[in-house]
Coordinates of C-alpha atoms and ligand atoms in Angstrom, one line a residue:
M1 CA 0.0 0.0 0.0
L2 CA 1.2 3.5 -0.8
K3 CA -0.2 6.6 1.0
L4 CA -0.3 10.0 -0.6
N5 CA -1.4 13.2 1.0
G6 CA -3.2 16.2 -0.4
K7 CA -5.9 18.6 0.8
G8 CA -9.5 17.3 1.1
V9 CA -11.9 19.8 -0.4
Y10 CA -15.1 17.7 0.0
G11 CA -15.5 15.5 3.0
A12 CA -16.6 12.1 1.8
V13 CA -14.8 8.8 1.1
A14 CA -14.7 6.4 -1.9
T15 CA -12.9 3.2 -3.0
G16 CA -12.5 2.1 -6.6
K17 CA -10.2 1.9 -9.6
I18 CA -8.2 4.8 -10.8
S19 CA -8.6 6.4 -14.2
V20 CA -5.9 8.8 -15.2
F21 CA -7.4 11.8 -16.9
K22 CA -6.1 12.1 -20.4
R23 CA -6.1 15.5 -21.9
Q24 CA -6.9 15.5 -25.6
E25 CA -3.9 17.6 -26.7
A26 CA -1.5 15.5 -24.7
Q27 CA -2.4 12.5 -26.9
V28 CA -1.4 14.1 -30.1
R29 CA 2.2 13.3 -31.0
R30 CA 4.0 13.6 -34.3
I31 CA 4.8 10.1 -35.3
H32 CA 6.6 9.1 -38.5
V33 CA 4.6 6.4 -40.4
E34 CA 5.4 4.3 -43.4
D35 CA 1.9 3.3 -44.4
T36 CA 0.2 6.6 -45.1
A37 CA -2.7 4.9 -46.8
A38 CA -3.5 3.2 -43.5
E39 CA -3.6 6.7 -41.8
L40 CA -5.9 8.0 -44.5
F41 CA -8.2 5.1 -43.8
R42 CA -8.1 5.8 -40.1
V43 CA -9.1 9.5 -40.8
D44 CA -12.1 8.3 -42.9
A45 CA -13.2 5.8 -40.3
A46 CA -13.0 8.5 -37.5
K47 CA -14.8 11.0 -39.6
K48 CA -17.6 8.6 -40.2
K49 CA -17.9 7.8 -36.5
A50 CA -17.8 11.6 -35.7
S51 CA -20.6 12.3 -38.2
E52 CA -22.7 9.6 -36.6
Q53 CA -22.2 11.0 -33.2
L54 CA -23.0 14.5 -34.4
S55 CA -26.1 13.3 -36.1
A56 CA -27.3 11.7 -32.8
I57 CA -26.5 14.9 -30.9
Y58 CA -28.4 17.0 -33.6
E59 CA -31.5 14.8 -33.1
K60 CA -31.3 15.1 -29.3
A61 CA -30.8 18.9 -29.6
L62 CA -33.7 19.2 -32.0
K63 CA -36.0 17.7 -29.5
E64 CA -34.6 19.5 -26.5
V65 CA -33.7 23.0 -27.6
G66 CA -35.3 23.4 -31.0
E67 CA -34.1 23.7 -34.6
T68 CA -32.3 27.0 -34.4
N69 CA -30.1 25.8 -31.6
A70 CA -29.6 22.4 -33.1
Q71 CA -28.3 23.9 -36.3
I72 CA -24.7 24.2 -35.0
F73 CA -24.4 20.4 -35.1
E74 CA -25.5 20.4 -38.7
I75 CA -22.8 23.0 -39.4
H76 CA -20.3 20.7 -37.6
M77 CA -21.3 17.8 -39.8
M78 CA -20.8 20.0 -42.9
M79 CA -17.4 21.2 -41.7
I80 CA -16.2 17.6 -41.3
E81 CA -16.9 17.2 -45.1
D82 CA -15.3 20.5 -46.0
E83 CA -13.0 20.0 -49.0
D84 CA -10.2 22.3 -48.0
Y85 CA -10.1 20.9 -44.5
N86 CA -9.9 17.3 -45.8
E87 CA -7.3 18.2 -48.5
S88 CA -5.1 19.7 -45.8
I89 CA -5.3 16.6 -43.6
Q90 CA -4.5 14.4 -46.6
S91 CA -1.6 16.4 -47.8
I92 CA 0.0 16.6 -44.3
I93 CA -0.2 12.8 -44.0
E94 CA 1.1 12.1 -47.5
N95 CA 3.8 14.8 -47.7
Q96 CA 5.1 14.5 -44.2
S97 CA 4.5 10.7 -43.6
V98 CA 2.9 11.4 -40.3
N99 CA 0.2 9.9 -38.2
A100 CA -3.5 10.9 -38.7
E101 CA -4.0 12.5 -35.3
Y102 CA -1.1 14.9 -35.9
A103 CA -2.4 15.9 -39.4
V104 CA -5.9 16.6 -38.0
A105 CA -4.4 18.6 -35.0
V106 CA -2.2 20.7 -37.3
T107 CA -5.0 21.3 -39.8
S108 CA -7.2 22.3 -36.8
D109 CA -4.7 24.9 -35.6
N110 CA -4.2 26.3 -39.1
F111 CA -7.9 26.7 -39.8
A112 CA -8.7 28.0 -36.3
E113 CA -6.0 30.7 -36.7
M114 CA -7.3 31.6 -40.2
F115 CA -10.8 32.0 -38.8
S116 CA -9.7 34.0 -35.7
S117 CA -7.9 36.5 -37.9
M118 CA -11.0 37.3 -40.0
D119 CA -12.8 40.6 -39.3
D120 CA -16.2 39.1 -39.2
A121 CA -17.3 38.0 -35.7
Y122 CA -19.3 35.1 -37.1
M123 CA -16.3 33.7 -38.9
Q124 CA -14.1 34.3 -35.9
A125 CA -16.5 32.1 -33.8
R126 CA -15.9 29.3 -36.3
A127 CA -12.4 28.9 -34.9
A128 CA -13.9 27.1 -31.9
D129 CA -16.0 24.9 -34.2
V130 CA -13.1 23.7 -36.2
K131 CA -11.2 22.9 -33.0
D132 CA -14.3 21.1 -31.7
I133 CA -14.8 18.9 -34.8
S134 CA -11.1 18.2 -34.9
N135 CA -11.0 17.1 -31.3
R136 CA -14.0 14.9 -32.0
I137 CA -12.2 13.2 -34.9
I138 CA -9.1 12.7 -32.9
A139 CA -11.1 11.2 -30.0
C140 CA -12.8 8.9 -32.4
M141 CA -9.3 7.7 -33.6
A142 CA -8.1 7.1 -30.1
E143 CA -8.7 3.6 -28.7
N144 CA -9.4 5.2 -25.3
G145 CA -10.4 8.8 -25.9
G146 CA -10.6 11.6 -23.3
S147 CA -11.3 10.7 -19.7
D148 CA -13.8 8.1 -20.6
N149 CA -12.6 4.8 -19.2
G150 CA -14.6 3.0 -21.9
S151 CA -16.6 1.0 -19.5
D152 CA -19.6 1.6 -17.2
D153 CA -17.5 1.3 -14.1
K154 CA -17.3 4.3 -11.8
V155 CA -13.7 5.5 -11.3
I156 CA -11.5 7.7 -9.3
I157 CA -10.3 10.4 -11.6
C158 CA -6.7 11.4 -11.1
A159 CA -5.2 14.4 -13.0
D160 CA -2.4 16.9 -12.8
D161 CA -5.2 19.6 -12.5
L162 CA -8.6 20.0 -14.1
A163 CA -9.9 23.1 -15.8
P164 CA -13.5 24.0 -15.0
S165 CA -14.4 23.2 -18.6
E166 CA -12.8 19.8 -18.3
T167 CA -14.6 19.1 -15.0
V168 CA -18.0 20.0 -16.4
S169 CA -17.5 17.7 -19.4
L170 CA -16.8 14.6 -17.3
D171 CA -19.5 12.0 -17.3
K172 CA -20.6 12.6 -13.7
E173 CA -22.3 9.2 -13.5
K174 CA -18.9 7.6 -13.8
V175 CA -16.9 9.6 -11.2
L176 CA -16.3 8.3 -7.7
A177 CA -13.8 10.9 -6.6
F178 CA -11.4 13.5 -7.9
V179 CA -7.7 13.6 -7.0
T180 CA -5.4 16.2 -8.5
A181 CA -1.7 16.8 -8.2
H182 CA -2.2 20.6 -8.2
G183 CA -5.1 23.0 -7.7
S184 CA -6.3 25.0 -4.8
S185 CA -9.4 24.7 -2.5
N186 CA -11.1 27.8 -3.7
S187 CA -10.7 27.0 -7.4
H188 CA -13.8 26.5 -9.5
T189 CA -12.8 22.8 -10.0
A190 CA -12.9 22.3 -6.2
I191 CA -16.3 24.1 -6.1
L192 CA -17.6 21.9 -8.8
A193 CA -16.5 18.8 -7.0
R194 CA -18.4 20.0 -3.9
N195 CA -21.4 20.6 -6.1
M196 CA -21.1 17.1 -7.4
N197 CA -21.1 15.8 -3.9
I198 CA -18.1 13.5 -4.3
P199 CA -14.8 13.2 -2.4
A200 CA -12.2 15.5 -3.8
I201 CA -8.5 15.9 -2.9
I202 CA -6.2 18.5 -4.4
G203 CA -2.6 19.4 -4.2
V204 CA -1.2 15.8 -3.9
G205 CA 1.9 16.9 -5.8
D206 CA 3.7 15.5 -8.8
E207 CA 4.2 12.1 -7.2
L208 CA 0.5 11.4 -7.8
L209 CA 0.9 10.8 -11.5
E210 CA 4.4 9.3 -11.1
K211 CA 3.1 6.6 -8.7
I212 CA -0.2 5.6 -10.1
K213 CA -1.5 4.0 -13.3
D214 CA -4.9 3.3 -14.8
G215 CA -6.7 0.5 -13.1
D216 CA -4.9 0.7 -9.7
M217 CA -7.2 0.2 -6.8
A218 CA -7.4 3.2 -4.4
A219 CA -9.2 4.5 -1.4
V220 CA -9.8 8.2 -1.1
D221 CA -10.5 10.0 2.2
G222 CA -11.8 13.5 1.4
Y223 CA -11.9 14.3 5.2
T224 CA -8.2 13.8 5.8
G225 CA -6.8 14.4 2.3
E226 CA -5.3 10.9 2.1
V227 CA -5.2 8.7 -1.0
F228 CA -4.3 5.1 -0.5
I229 CA -3.0 3.2 -3.5
D230 CA -3.6 -0.5 -3.4
P231 CA -5.1 -0.2 0.2
D232 CA -4.6 -3.0 2.7
E233 CA -7.5 -4.6 4.4
K234 CA -7.3 -2.5 7.5
T235 CA -7.5 0.7 5.5
L236 CA -10.3 -0.6 3.4
A237 CA -12.2 -1.5 6.6
E238 CA -11.7 2.0 8.0
I239 CA -12.9 3.7 4.8
T240 CA -15.9 1.4 4.6
A241 CA -16.7 2.3 8.3
K242 CA -16.5 6.0 7.4
Q243 CA -18.8 5.4 4.4
K244 CA -21.3 3.8 6.7
S245 CA -21.1 6.6 9.2
D246 CA -21.6 9.1 6.4
L247 CA -24.7 7.3 5.3
E248 CA -26.0 7.3 8.9
K249 CA -25.3 11.1 9.2
K250 CA -27.1 11.7 6.0
E251 CA -30.1 9.8 7.3
L252 CA -30.1 11.9 10.5
L253 CA -29.9 15.1 8.5
K254 CA -32.8 13.9 6.4
S255 CA -35.0 14.3 9.5
L256 CA -34.3 18.1 9.2
K257 CA -36.1 18.2 5.8
G258 CA -39.2 20.5 5.9
K259 CA -37.9 22.1 9.2
E260 CA -37.3 25.8 9.5
N261 CA -33.9 27.5 9.5
I262 CA -34.4 29.1 12.8
T263 CA -32.1 29.7 15.8
L264 CA -33.0 28.7 19.4
D265 CA -34.0 32.3 20.0
G266 CA -36.2 32.6 17.0
T267 CA -34.0 34.3 14.3
K268 CA -34.7 33.0 10.8
V269 CA -32.3 32.8 8.0
N270 CA -32.7 31.6 4.4
I271 CA -30.5 28.7 3.3
F272 CA -30.3 28.5 -0.4
A273 CA -28.2 26.4 -2.8
N274 CA -25.5 27.2 -5.4
I275 CA -25.7 25.5 -8.7
G276 CA -23.8 25.6 -12.0
S277 CA -26.2 23.7 -14.2
V278 CA -29.8 22.9 -14.7
D279 CA -28.8 19.3 -13.9
N280 CA -28.1 20.3 -10.3
I281 CA -31.8 21.1 -9.5
G282 CA -32.5 17.5 -8.4
A283 CA -29.9 18.0 -5.6
V284 CA -31.4 21.3 -4.6
L285 CA -34.8 19.8 -4.2
V286 CA -33.6 16.6 -2.5
N287 CA -31.7 18.7 0.1
D288 CA -34.7 21.0 0.7
A289 CA -32.9 24.3 -0.1
G290 CA -35.2 27.4 0.3
G291 CA -34.1 28.7 -3.1
I292 CA -31.1 29.1 -5.4
G293 CA -28.8 31.8 -4.1
L294 CA -26.3 31.5 -7.0
F295 CA -26.7 30.0 -10.4
R296 CA -23.3 30.3 -12.1
S297 CA -24.7 30.9 -15.6
E298 CA -21.2 30.9 -17.2
F299 CA -21.3 27.1 -17.1
L300 CA -23.9 27.3 -19.9
Y301 CA -21.2 29.0 -21.9
L302 CA -18.5 26.6 -20.8
E303 CA -20.6 23.6 -21.9
N304 CA -21.2 25.0 -25.3
S305 CA -19.0 25.2 -28.4
D306 CA -20.4 28.6 -29.4
Y307 CA -22.3 31.5 -27.8
P308 CA -25.5 30.0 -26.3
T309 CA -28.4 31.7 -28.1
E310 CA -31.1 33.7 -26.4
E311 CA -33.6 30.8 -26.8
Q312 CA -31.2 28.3 -25.4
Q313 CA -30.6 30.4 -22.4
F314 CA -34.2 31.2 -21.9
Q315 CA -35.1 27.5 -21.9
A316 CA -32.5 26.8 -19.3
Y317 CA -33.4 29.7 -17.0
K318 CA -37.1 28.9 -17.4
K319 CA -36.6 25.3 -16.5
V320 CA -34.8 26.3 -13.3
L321 CA -37.5 28.8 -12.3
E322 CA -40.3 26.4 -13.0
S323 CA -38.6 23.6 -11.1
M324 CA -38.2 25.8 -8.1
A325 CA -42.0 26.6 -8.2
G326 CA -42.0 30.2 -6.9
K327 CA -39.0 29.9 -4.7
K328 CA -36.3 32.5 -5.2
V329 CA -33.8 31.8 -8.0
I330 CA -30.8 34.1 -8.3
I331 CA -29.1 33.9 -11.6
R332 CA -25.7 35.5 -11.9
T333 CA -24.8 36.9 -15.3
L334 CA -21.9 35.6 -17.2
D335 CA -18.7 35.5 -15.1
I336 CA -16.2 34.3 -17.7
G337 CA -12.5 35.1 -17.8
A338 CA -9.7 34.4 -15.2
D339 CA -9.7 30.6 -14.7
K340 CA -13.0 30.1 -16.7
Q341 CA -11.8 30.4 -20.3
V342 CA -14.0 29.7 -23.3
D343 CA -12.3 29.3 -26.6
Y344 CA -14.9 31.0 -28.7
F345 CA -14.7 34.3 -26.7
S346 CA -11.1 34.5 -28.1
L347 CA -9.9 36.4 -25.0
D348 CA -6.3 37.6 -25.1
K349 CA -3.8 35.9 -22.8
E350 CA -3.2 38.2 -19.8
E351 CA -0.4 38.5 -17.3
N352 CA -2.8 38.7 -14.3
P353 CA -6.1 37.2 -15.5
A354 CA -7.8 37.3 -12.1
L355 CA -7.2 41.1 -12.2
G356 CA -8.1 41.2 -15.8
F357 CA -10.8 41.2 -18.4
R358 CA -13.5 39.1 -16.7
A359 CA -17.2 39.0 -15.8
I360 CA -19.0 42.3 -15.9
R361 CA -16.0 43.9 -17.7
I362 CA -16.5 41.6 -20.6
C363 CA -20.3 42.2 -20.5
L364 CA -20.0 46.0 -20.6
T365 CA -17.5 45.8 -23.4
R366 CA -19.6 43.3 -25.4
P367 CA -23.2 44.5 -25.0
D368 CA -24.3 42.1 -27.7
I369 CA -23.5 39.1 -25.4
F370 CA -24.8 40.9 -22.3
K371 CA -28.1 42.0 -23.9
T372 CA -28.7 38.5 -25.2
Q373 CA -28.4 37.1 -21.7
L374 CA -30.5 39.8 -20.1
R375 CA -33.3 39.3 -22.7
A376 CA -33.3 35.6 -21.9
L377 CA -33.3 36.3 -18.2
F378 CA -36.1 38.9 -18.2
R379 CA -38.2 36.6 -20.5
A380 CA -37.7 33.8 -18.0
S381 CA -38.7 36.0 -15.1
A382 CA -42.3 35.6 -16.1
F383 CA -42.0 31.9 -15.1
G384 CA -41.0 32.2 -11.4
N385 CA -39.3 34.3 -8.7
L386 CA -36.1 35.6 -10.3
G387 CA -33.3 37.7 -9.0
I388 CA -30.6 38.8 -11.4
M389 CA -27.1 39.4 -10.0
F390 CA -24.0 41.0 -11.4
P391 CA -20.5 39.8 -10.7
M392 CA -17.2 41.7 -10.1
I393 CA -18.7 45.1 -9.4
T394 CA -16.2 47.8 -8.3
S395 CA -18.0 51.1 -9.0
V396 CA -21.2 53.1 -9.0
S397 CA -20.8 54.0 -12.7
E398 CA -20.6 50.4 -13.7
L399 CA -23.8 49.7 -11.9
E400 CA -25.4 52.7 -13.5
K401 CA -24.5 51.4 -16.9
I402 CA -25.8 47.9 -16.0
L403 CA -29.1 49.3 -14.8
A404 CA -29.5 51.4 -17.9
I405 CA -29.0 48.3 -20.1
C406 CA -31.5 46.4 -18.0
D407 CA -34.0 49.3 -18.6
E408 CA -33.3 49.2 -22.3
V409 CA -33.9 45.4 -22.5
K410 CA -37.1 45.7 -20.5
A411 CA -38.3 48.5 -22.8
E412 CA -37.6 46.4 -25.9
L413 CA -39.5 43.4 -24.5
K414 CA -42.4 45.7 -23.6
E415 CA -42.4 47.1 -27.1
S416 CA -42.6 43.6 -28.6
N417 CA -45.3 42.5 -26.1
I418 CA -43.0 39.9 -24.5
E419 CA -43.9 39.2 -20.9
Y420 CA -41.4 39.7 -18.0
S421 CA -41.8 40.2 -14.3
E422 CA -41.6 43.7 -12.9
K423 CA -40.8 42.0 -9.5
T424 CA -37.5 40.7 -10.7
E425 CA -35.0 41.6 -8.0
I426 CA -31.7 43.1 -9.0
G427 CA -28.6 42.5 -7.0
I428 CA -24.8 42.6 -7.1
M429 CA -22.0 40.5 -5.8
I430 CA -19.8 42.0 -3.2
E431 CA -16.6 40.3 -4.1
T432 CA -14.2 43.2 -4.4
P433 CA -13.0 45.3 -1.5
A434 CA -14.1 48.3 -3.5
A435 CA -17.7 47.2 -3.6
A436 CA -17.7 46.5 0.1
I437 CA -16.1 49.9 0.9
I438 CA -18.7 51.8 -1.2
S439 CA -21.6 49.5 -0.3
D440 CA -23.4 52.6 1.2
R441 CA -23.4 54.0 -2.3
L442 CA -24.3 50.8 -4.1
A443 CA -27.1 49.6 -1.7
P444 CA -29.7 52.2 -2.6
M445 CA -29.4 51.1 -6.3
V446 CA -30.2 47.4 -5.8
D447 CA -32.5 45.0 -4.0
F448 CA -29.8 42.8 -2.6
F449 CA -26.1 42.1 -2.1
S450 CA -24.6 38.6 -2.2
V451 CA -21.1 38.4 -0.8
G452 CA -18.7 36.3 -3.0
T453 CA -16.1 35.4 -0.3
N454 CA -14.0 33.4 -2.7
D455 CA -13.0 36.5 -4.7
L456 CA -13.4 38.9 -1.8
T457 CA -10.7 36.8 0.0
Q458 CA -8.3 36.8 -3.0
Y459 CA -8.7 40.5 -3.7
T460 CA -8.6 41.6 0.0
L461 CA -5.6 39.4 0.9
A462 CA -3.9 39.7 -2.5
C463 CA -3.8 35.9 -2.7
D464 CA -4.5 34.3 -6.1
R465 CA -7.2 31.7 -5.4
Q466 CA -5.7 29.4 -8.1
N467 CA -2.3 29.3 -6.5
P468 CA -1.9 26.3 -4.2
K469 CA 1.3 27.7 -2.7
L470 CA -0.7 30.5 -1.1
E471 CA -3.2 28.4 0.9
E472 CA -1.4 29.1 4.2
F473 CA -1.5 32.9 3.6
C474 CA -5.1 32.8 2.5
D475 CA -6.9 33.1 5.8
T476 CA -10.5 33.1 5.0
H477 CA -11.4 34.2 8.6
H478 CA -9.1 37.2 8.3
E479 CA -10.5 40.2 10.3
A480 CA -10.4 42.4 7.1
I481 CA -12.8 40.1 5.3
L482 CA -15.2 39.8 8.2
R483 CA -15.1 43.6 8.6
L484 CA -15.9 44.1 4.9
I485 CA -18.9 41.7 5.2
E486 CA -20.1 43.4 8.3
M487 CA -19.8 46.8 6.7
S488 CA -21.8 45.6 3.6
A489 CA -24.5 44.1 5.8
K490 CA -25.0 47.4 7.7
N491 CA -25.1 49.4 4.5
A492 CA -27.5 47.0 2.9
H493 CA -29.9 47.1 5.8
A494 CA -29.6 50.9 6.2
N495 CA -30.8 51.2 2.6
G496 CA -33.6 48.6 2.6
A497 CA -31.6 45.9 0.8
W498 CA -31.1 42.3 2.0
I499 CA -27.7 40.6 2.0
G500 CA -26.6 37.0 1.5
I501 CA -23.3 35.1 1.2
C502 CA -22.8 32.8 -1.7
G503 CA -19.0 32.2 -1.5
E504 CA -17.6 29.0 0.0
L505 CA -17.4 30.6 3.4
A506 CA -21.2 30.5 3.7
A507 CA -20.8 26.7 4.4
D508 CA -18.2 27.2 7.1
T509 CA -20.2 26.3 10.2
T510 CA -17.6 27.8 12.5
L511 CA -18.7 31.2 11.2
T512 CA -22.4 30.7 11.0
E513 CA -23.1 32.4 14.4
T514 CA -20.8 35.4 13.4
F515 CA -22.7 35.8 10.1
L516 CA -26.1 35.7 11.9
R517 CA -24.9 38.3 14.4
M518 CA -24.0 40.5 11.5
G519 CA -27.6 40.2 10.3
I520 CA -26.9 38.1 7.2
D521 CA -30.3 37.2 5.7
E522 CA -29.3 34.3 3.4
L523 CA -26.5 31.8 3.2
S524 CA -26.1 30.0 -0.1
V525 CA -24.1 26.8 -0.2
S526 CA -23.5 23.6 -2.3
P527 CA -26.8 21.6 -2.2
S528 CA -25.2 18.9 0.0
Y529 CA -24.4 21.4 2.7
V530 CA -27.9 22.7 3.1
L531 CA -29.1 20.3 5.8
K532 CA -25.9 20.4 7.8
L533 CA -26.1 24.2 7.9
R534 CA -29.7 24.0 8.9
D535 CA -28.6 21.8 11.8
T536 CA -26.0 24.3 12.8
V537 CA -28.5 27.2 12.7
R538 CA -31.0 25.4 14.8
N539 CA -28.4 24.9 17.6
I540 CA -27.4 28.6 17.7
N541 CA -28.6 30.9 20.4
L542 CA -28.2 34.6 19.6
S543 CA -29.8 35.9 22.8
K544 CA -26.8 34.7 24.8
Ligands
PEP1 C1 -17.2 34.1 -5.1 O1 -16.3 34.8 -5.6 O2 -17.2 33.9 -3.9 C2 -18.3 33.5 -5.9 C3 -19.3 33.0 -5.3 O3 -18.1 33.5 -7.2 P1 -17.1 32.5 -8.0 O4 -16.6 31.5 -7.0 O5 -17.9 31.9 -9.1 O6 -16.1 33.4 -8.5
MG2 MG1 -16.5 35.3 -7.7

């Protein structure tokens, strides 16, 4: 047995076989081949398989999101047959005597670069499409493509690190646990693991991938951060005992379903859930959350190979609102950039992406994208109890611009006789020190604040949330952060606004009493933390 140590970011345990995450690009190597005809045959076979896959996806999309949105897959099918694209692959294989994967990858890069350099925004967006179809063809050529272990067994995914887009694209039904060599606990990948309710360990170090291989048996303890490779019987028995105790605790917490979030002295608080996808709603309902405090809408963009259309977004938001049947649903507008990169946005590489062009800064610079999302949101507002929230706010003037665009969108909808709810609440995230410090100015302009402690911590303490080396300096309980939250709560209430917390700190039960004493009205956490938090709240006495 070999024991490795990392940092547990979701407390749960699992045992099973390891599947080493294979990144698509890493599989493409330039290999000299003698039999170029065989390579051409492999390309043809892979193209056929890719077209079949796309045709199935097209049919599914047609039923689920309508013809306009499904068209992109038709375009992909056409691109696979494009003469220039195919001639390029063929000539690279024949002239350079190289393997098919390499020829497809080079063609993909060349075509993507050509599309990106065009003036027309539509053509620029095709760069992502050509990469997408090329990756699909390469995956079809691989015996064991992507992270899919090729069987129906659930596996423990081990990776150097996972980007948010990679995490969302994993088949969640097949993942028992995540273990990564790098990464930090406030990264979006860690957040996604928590949302998926599975044990997750990060920062094991380079030895993780040096010492394991596909198919190794492992036991993962997300409480202690320990990973046991080829565990002995004693360890397996301990992990199984923890698994049993987890199940018992879950059963106990179930008895809290339907109960109020009320302290011993009668103070009530809303406990809502954070989600990143329409698929998470089941977990929200099962865990009896009072609403959705944060729907990270950017995952709709991350899951797509092109800008999601207004209709596509409208359907997704409407589904969430209808499923929540009148309970509050707060949808945050696009927060792309920094660690959440989407190819088709073609964002420039930046020296300091966390301090760069992200979130509302992109939306205010690209009003076409922003207005499409706002139209979808306001249209969906007619189907439930919606709150719209804006990320990364730093100034009054930004908020003035946002509110003016909201008014414009509402006026356009009214003009076209499209229904929306006038009761839609408007809120902002308090996730920069600037927003907290001027919260007295911002509060009169909105209905609510939601504190994003993940970013508020990184910006207040100057600690990149992606950098695992900074974990020890990144004290989430730092007095400066607590003071900024308290200041924001006072200013919200003094101006008739309510305030919630939707960053990971909301789930830290050692701070729940502190937050309630500050007057925080709502705590929004991963669905699986809702009942545990309810239990904590019900044992707090604020009158003491
Ligand atoms: C936050 O910053 O605390 C937050 C909730 O937003 P995200 O983690 O998506 O940046
Ligand atoms: Mg944030």
